[in-house]
Coordinates of C-alpha atoms in Angstrom, one line a residue:
X1 CA 0.0 0.3 0.0
X2 CA 3.0 2.0 1.1
X3 CA 4.5 1.6 -2.7
X4 CA 1.2 2.3 -4.5
X5 CA 1.1 5.7 -2.6
X6 CA 4.7 6.6 -3.1
X7 CA 3.9 5.9 -6.7
X8 CA 0.9 7.6 -6.9
X9 CA 2.6 10.9 -5.0
X10 CA 5.6 10.6 -7.8
X11 CA 3.1 10.6 -11.0
X12 CA 1.2 13.8 -9.2
X13 CA 4.4 15.3 -8.6
X14 CA 5.0 14.8 -12.1
X15 CA 2.1 16.2 -13.5
X16 CA 2.4 19.3 -11.4
X17 CA 6.0 20.0 -12.2
X18 CA 5.2 19.8 -16.0
X19 CA 2.0 22.2 -15.7
X20 CA 4.4 24.7 -13.6
X21 CA 7.0 24.9 -16.6
X22 CA 4.1 25.0 -19.0
X23 CA 2.4 28.0 -16.9
X24 CA 6.2 29.3 -16.6
X25 CA 7.0 29.3 -19.9
X26 CA 4.1 30.8 -21.5
X27 CA 3.8 33.3 -19.3
X28 CA 7.5 34.4 -19.5
X29 CA 6.8 34.1 -23.4
X30 CA 6.2 37.7 -23.4
X31 CA 8.4 38.8 -20.7
X32 CA 10.9 41.5 -21.7
X33 CA 13.8 38.9 -21.7
X34 CA 11.7 36.6 -24.4
X35 CA 11.0 39.4 -26.5
X36 CA 14.6 41.0 -26.6
X37 CA 15.5 37.5 -27.2
X38 CA 13.4 37.4 -30.0
X39 CA 14.4 40.5 -31.8
X40 CA 18.2 38.9 -31.7
X41 CA 16.9 36.3 -33.8
X42 CA 15.2 37.7 -36.2
X43 CA 17.1 39.1 -39.4
X44 CA 16.9 42.9 -38.2
X45 CA 18.4 44.2 -41.4
X46 CA 15.2 42.8 -43.1
X47 CA 13.1 44.3 -40.5
X48 CA 14.9 48.0 -41.2
X49 CA 14.3 47.6 -44.8
X50 CA 11.0 46.8 -44.9
X51 CA 9.9 49.2 -42.5
X52 CA 11.7 52.2 -44.7
X53 CA 9.1 51.1 -47.0
X54 CA 5.8 51.9 -44.9
X55 CA 4.4 54.9 -44.9
X56 CA 5.6 55.9 -41.6
X57 CA 9.0 54.6 -42.0
X58 CA 9.3 57.1 -45.0
X59 CA 7.8 59.7 -42.9
X60 CA 10.7 59.3 -40.1
X61 CA 13.4 59.0 -42.8
X62 CA 12.4 61.9 -44.2
X63 CA 11.5 63.9 -40.9
X64 CA 15.4 63.0 -39.5
X65 CA 16.8 64.2 -43.2
X66 CA 15.3 67.7 -42.1
X67 CA 18.1 67.4 -39.5
X68 CA 20.8 66.8 -41.2
X69 CA 20.7 62.9 -40.4
X70 CA 21.3 60.8 -43.4
X71 CA 19.7 57.5 -44.6
X72 CA 23.0 55.8 -43.7
X73 CA 23.0 57.0 -40.5
X74 CA 19.4 56.2 -39.5
X75 CA 19.9 52.3 -40.9
X76 CA 23.1 52.3 -38.5
X77 CA 21.0 53.9 -35.6
X78 CA 18.2 51.5 -35.9
X79 CA 20.5 48.4 -36.0
X80 CA 22.1 49.1 -32.9
X81 CA 21.4 47.2 -29.6
X82 CA 20.2 50.8 -27.8
X83 CA 17.5 50.4 -31.1
X84 CA 16.8 47.2 -29.9
X85 CA 16.0 47.7 -26.2
X86 CA 14.0 50.7 -27.4
X87 CA 11.7 48.6 -30.1
X88 CA 11.6 45.9 -27.0
X89 CA 10.4 48.3 -24.5
X90 CA 7.6 49.6 -27.3
X91 CA 6.8 45.8 -27.8
X92 CA 6.4 45.5 -23.7
X93 CA 4.2 48.6 -23.6
X94 CA 2.2 47.0 -26.3
X95 CA 1.4 43.9 -24.9
X96 CA 0.7 45.5 -21.4
X97 CA -2.0 47.9 -22.7
X98 CA -3.1 44.9 -25.3
X99 CA -3.7 42.3 -22.2
X100 CA -4.5 44.3 -19.5
X101 CA -6.4 47.2 -21.7
X102 CA -3.8 49.8 -20.2
X103 CA -2.5 52.9 -22.0
X104 CA 1.5 53.2 -23.6
X105 CA 3.5 56.4 -22.8
X106 CA 6.8 55.7 -24.1
X107 CA 8.2 59.2 -23.8
X108 CA 11.0 58.8 -21.5
X109 CA 12.4 55.8 -23.5
X110 CA 12.1 57.9 -27.1
X111 CA 14.0 60.7 -25.0
X112 CA 16.7 58.3 -24.0
X113 CA 16.9 56.4 -27.3
X114 CA 17.6 59.5 -29.0
X115 CA 19.8 61.1 -26.9
X116 CA 21.9 58.1 -26.7
X117 CA 21.8 58.1 -30.6
X118 CA 22.6 61.6 -30.7
X119 CA 25.5 61.5 -28.7
X120 CA 26.6 58.1 -30.0
X121 CA 26.7 59.1 -34.1
X122 CA 27.9 62.4 -33.3
X123 CA 24.4 63.9 -35.1
X124 CA 25.0 67.4 -33.7
X125 CA 21.5 68.0 -32.5
X126 CA 20.6 71.2 -30.6
X127 CA 18.5 70.8 -27.6
X128 CA 15.2 72.4 -29.9
X129 CA 15.6 69.4 -32.5
X130 CA 16.3 66.8 -30.2
X131 CA 12.8 68.1 -28.5
X132 CA 10.9 68.2 -31.7
X133 CA 12.3 64.6 -32.4
X134 CA 11.2 63.4 -29.4
X135 CA 7.3 64.8 -29.8
X136 CA 7.3 63.6 -33.2
X137 CA 8.3 60.1 -32.8
X138 CA 6.3 59.9 -29.3
X139 CA 3.3 61.4 -31.3
X140 CA 3.3 59.0 -34.2
X141 CA 4.3 56.1 -32.2
X142 CA 2.0 56.2 -29.3
X143 CA -0.7 57.0 -31.9
X144 CA -0.2 54.0 -34.2
X145 CA 0.7 51.6 -31.4
X146 CA -2.8 52.5 -29.6
X147 CA -4.5 51.9 -32.8
X148 CA -3.0 48.4 -33.1
X149 CA -3.8 47.6 -29.8
X150 CA -7.4 49.0 -29.2
X151 CA -8.2 47.6 -32.9
X152 CA -6.8 44.0 -32.2
X153 CA -8.6 44.2 -28.6
X154 CA -12.1 44.7 -30.6
X155 CA -11.4 42.2 -32.9
X156 CA -10.8 39.3 -30.5
X157 CA -13.6 39.8 -28.0
X158 CA -15.4 37.3 -30.1
X159 CA -12.6 35.4 -31.5
X160 CA -9.7 32.9 -30.2
X161 CA -7.6 35.9 -29.6
X162 CA -9.7 36.7 -26.7
X163 CA -9.2 33.2 -25.5
X164 CA -5.1 33.2 -26.2
X165 CA -5.1 36.6 -24.2
X166 CA -6.7 34.9 -21.0
X167 CA -4.6 32.3 -21.1
X168 CA -1.5 34.6 -21.3
X169 CA -2.7 36.2 -18.3
X170 CA -3.2 33.3 -16.5
X171 CA 0.0 31.9 -17.0
X172 CA 1.6 35.6 -15.7
X173 CA -0.3 35.3 -12.8
X174 CA 1.9 35.4 -9.2
X175 CA -0.7 34.2 -7.3
X176 CA -1.0 31.1 -9.6
X177 CA 2.9 30.7 -9.7
X178 CA 2.9 30.6 -5.8
X179 CA 0.0 28.1 -5.7
X180 CA 1.4 25.5 -8.1
X181 CA 5.2 26.0 -5.8
X182 CA 3.7 25.3 -2.4
X183 CA 1.7 22.1 -4.3
X184 CA 5.0 21.0 -5.2
X185 CA 6.3 21.7 -1.8
X186 CA 3.4 19.9 -0.4
X187 CA 3.5 16.6 -2.3
X188 CA 7.5 16.4 -2.1
X189 CA 6.3 16.8 1.9
X190 CA 4.2 13.9 1.4
X191 CA 6.4 11.6 -0.6
X192 CA 9.4 12.1 1.9
X193 CA 7.1 11.2 4.8
X194 CA 5.5 8.2 2.7
X195 CA 9.0 6.9 1.6
X196 CA 10.9 7.5 4.8
X197 CA 11.1 4.0 6.3
X198 CA 12.6 3.0 3.3
X199 CA 14.8 6.0 3.2
X200 CA 14.5 6.0 -0.9
X201 CA 12.8 9.7 -1.2
X202 CA 16.2 10.3 -3.7
X203 CA 15.1 7.7 -6.0
X204 CA 11.3 8.8 -6.7
X205 CA 13.0 12.5 -7.0
X206 CA 15.5 11.2 -9.3
X207 CA 13.1 9.3 -11.7
X208 CA 10.6 13.0 -11.5
X209 CA 13.7 15.0 -12.7
X210 CA 14.7 12.3 -15.6
X211 CA 11.2 12.1 -16.7
X212 CA 10.7 15.7 -16.7
X213 CA 13.9 16.3 -18.6
X214 CA 12.5 13.5 -21.2
X215 CA 9.2 15.0 -21.7
X216 CA 10.7 18.2 -22.1
X217 CA 13.3 17.2 -24.7
X218 CA 10.5 15.5 -26.5
X219 CA 8.6 18.5 -26.8
X220 CA 11.8 20.3 -28.5
X221 CA 11.6 17.4 -30.9
X222 CA 8.3 17.7 -32.0
X223 CA 8.9 20.9 -32.3
X224 CA 11.9 20.4 -34.8
X225 CA 10.1 17.8 -36.6
X226 CA 7.2 20.1 -37.4
X227 CA 9.7 23.3 -38.4
X228 CA 11.4 21.0 -40.9
X229 CA 8.4 19.9 -42.7
X230 CA 6.3 22.8 -42.5
X231 CA 8.7 26.1 -43.6
X232 CA 5.8 28.2 -43.0
X233 CA 5.8 28.1 -39.5
X234 CA 9.7 29.7 -39.6
X235 CA 8.4 32.8 -37.7
X236 CA 6.4 30.9 -35.1
X237 CA 9.6 29.0 -34.3
X238 CA 11.4 32.4 -33.8
X239 CA 9.0 33.5 -31.6
X240 CA 8.9 30.1 -29.7
X241 CA 12.5 29.7 -29.0
X242 CA 12.9 31.6 -25.7
X243 CA 10.7 28.5 -24.7
X244 CA 12.7 25.5 -26.6
X245 CA 15.6 27.0 -25.0
X246 CA 14.1 26.8 -21.3
X247 CA 13.0 23.6 -22.0
X248 CA 16.9 22.0 -23.3
X249 CA 18.3 24.1 -20.0
X250 CA 15.4 22.0 -18.2
X251 CA 16.5 19.0 -19.8
X252 CA 19.9 19.2 -19.1
X253 CA 19.4 20.4 -15.4
X254 CA 17.0 17.6 -15.1
X255 CA 19.3 14.4 -16.2
X256 CA 22.0 16.0 -14.2
X257 CA 20.1 16.2 -10.7
X258 CA 17.8 13.0 -11.9
X259 CA 21.2 11.1 -12.0
X260 CA 23.1 12.8 -8.9
X261 CA 20.1 11.8 -7.0
X262 CA 19.9 8.4 -8.0
X263 CA 23.8 7.7 -7.5
X264 CA 23.2 9.1 -4.0
X265 CA 20.5 7.1 -3.4
X266 CA 22.6 3.7 -4.7
X267 CA 25.2 4.6 -2.1
X268 CA 22.3 5.1 0.6
X269 CA 20.7 1.5 -0.2
X270 CA 24.3 0.0 -0.2
X271 CA 25.0 1.7 3.5
X272 CA 21.1 0.2 4.8
X273 CA 22.0 -3.4 3.6
X274 CA 25.4 -2.7 5.5
X275 CA 23.0 -2.2 8.6
X276 CA 20.9 -5.2 8.2
X277 CA 21.7 -7.5 10.6
X278 CA 21.1 -11.0 9.0
X279 CA 19.4 -13.8 11.4

């Protein structure tokens, strides 16, 4: 009976850990570090060139040219790490506004970005020119981003988009994270108590670690298989890369921890067998 309980708790622990990992990774997909990683993985030069062909891009380049900033200089500025940090902040505000129906205000970030560009590339813009450029950029970006967010929210009210929003909100909920951590802790304590007599607690935890590692590895393998057969999801692969990277890390850590725990359990079992007095 005790063995059945131990295996039941082990399976339950595995399920809860998998759910926790899934919740955490989906929730972190929209985090600043994840969106910044996505920006690093895309061909940013292509993005800049595509941006130049848009109406807003043409306006921005013409506006910058009026201040003596050439097209080549704007190209270089938009491909810097500072530009990616700025775009990432814009994305984050857009995501937060999209998920929480909040407001968008990037004035401080725009000022910081333009000040850095002016200093790094020696654009020689005076204070008035910097303020005018900041006001123009803030107005256009805020207006356009707000239109995109509001129209997307309106369209999603009766579509699967709202379901996706709800899922992301749930996965970003700190209370849910705390609850899952507590559940994992409680199950682990119960498993420790139930397996205390045979002193094989580490064996069950090791099994959970290795099983979780194998599961995440299989998920990444499935993603790679789909990517090879469907070239049309290349963008999805880039977007999901933070998740697959996290799962690869979990696979590595899970296997190492599992092996270490099972080795320790092996030596514990040998020590226990030595202490048994034969009759």
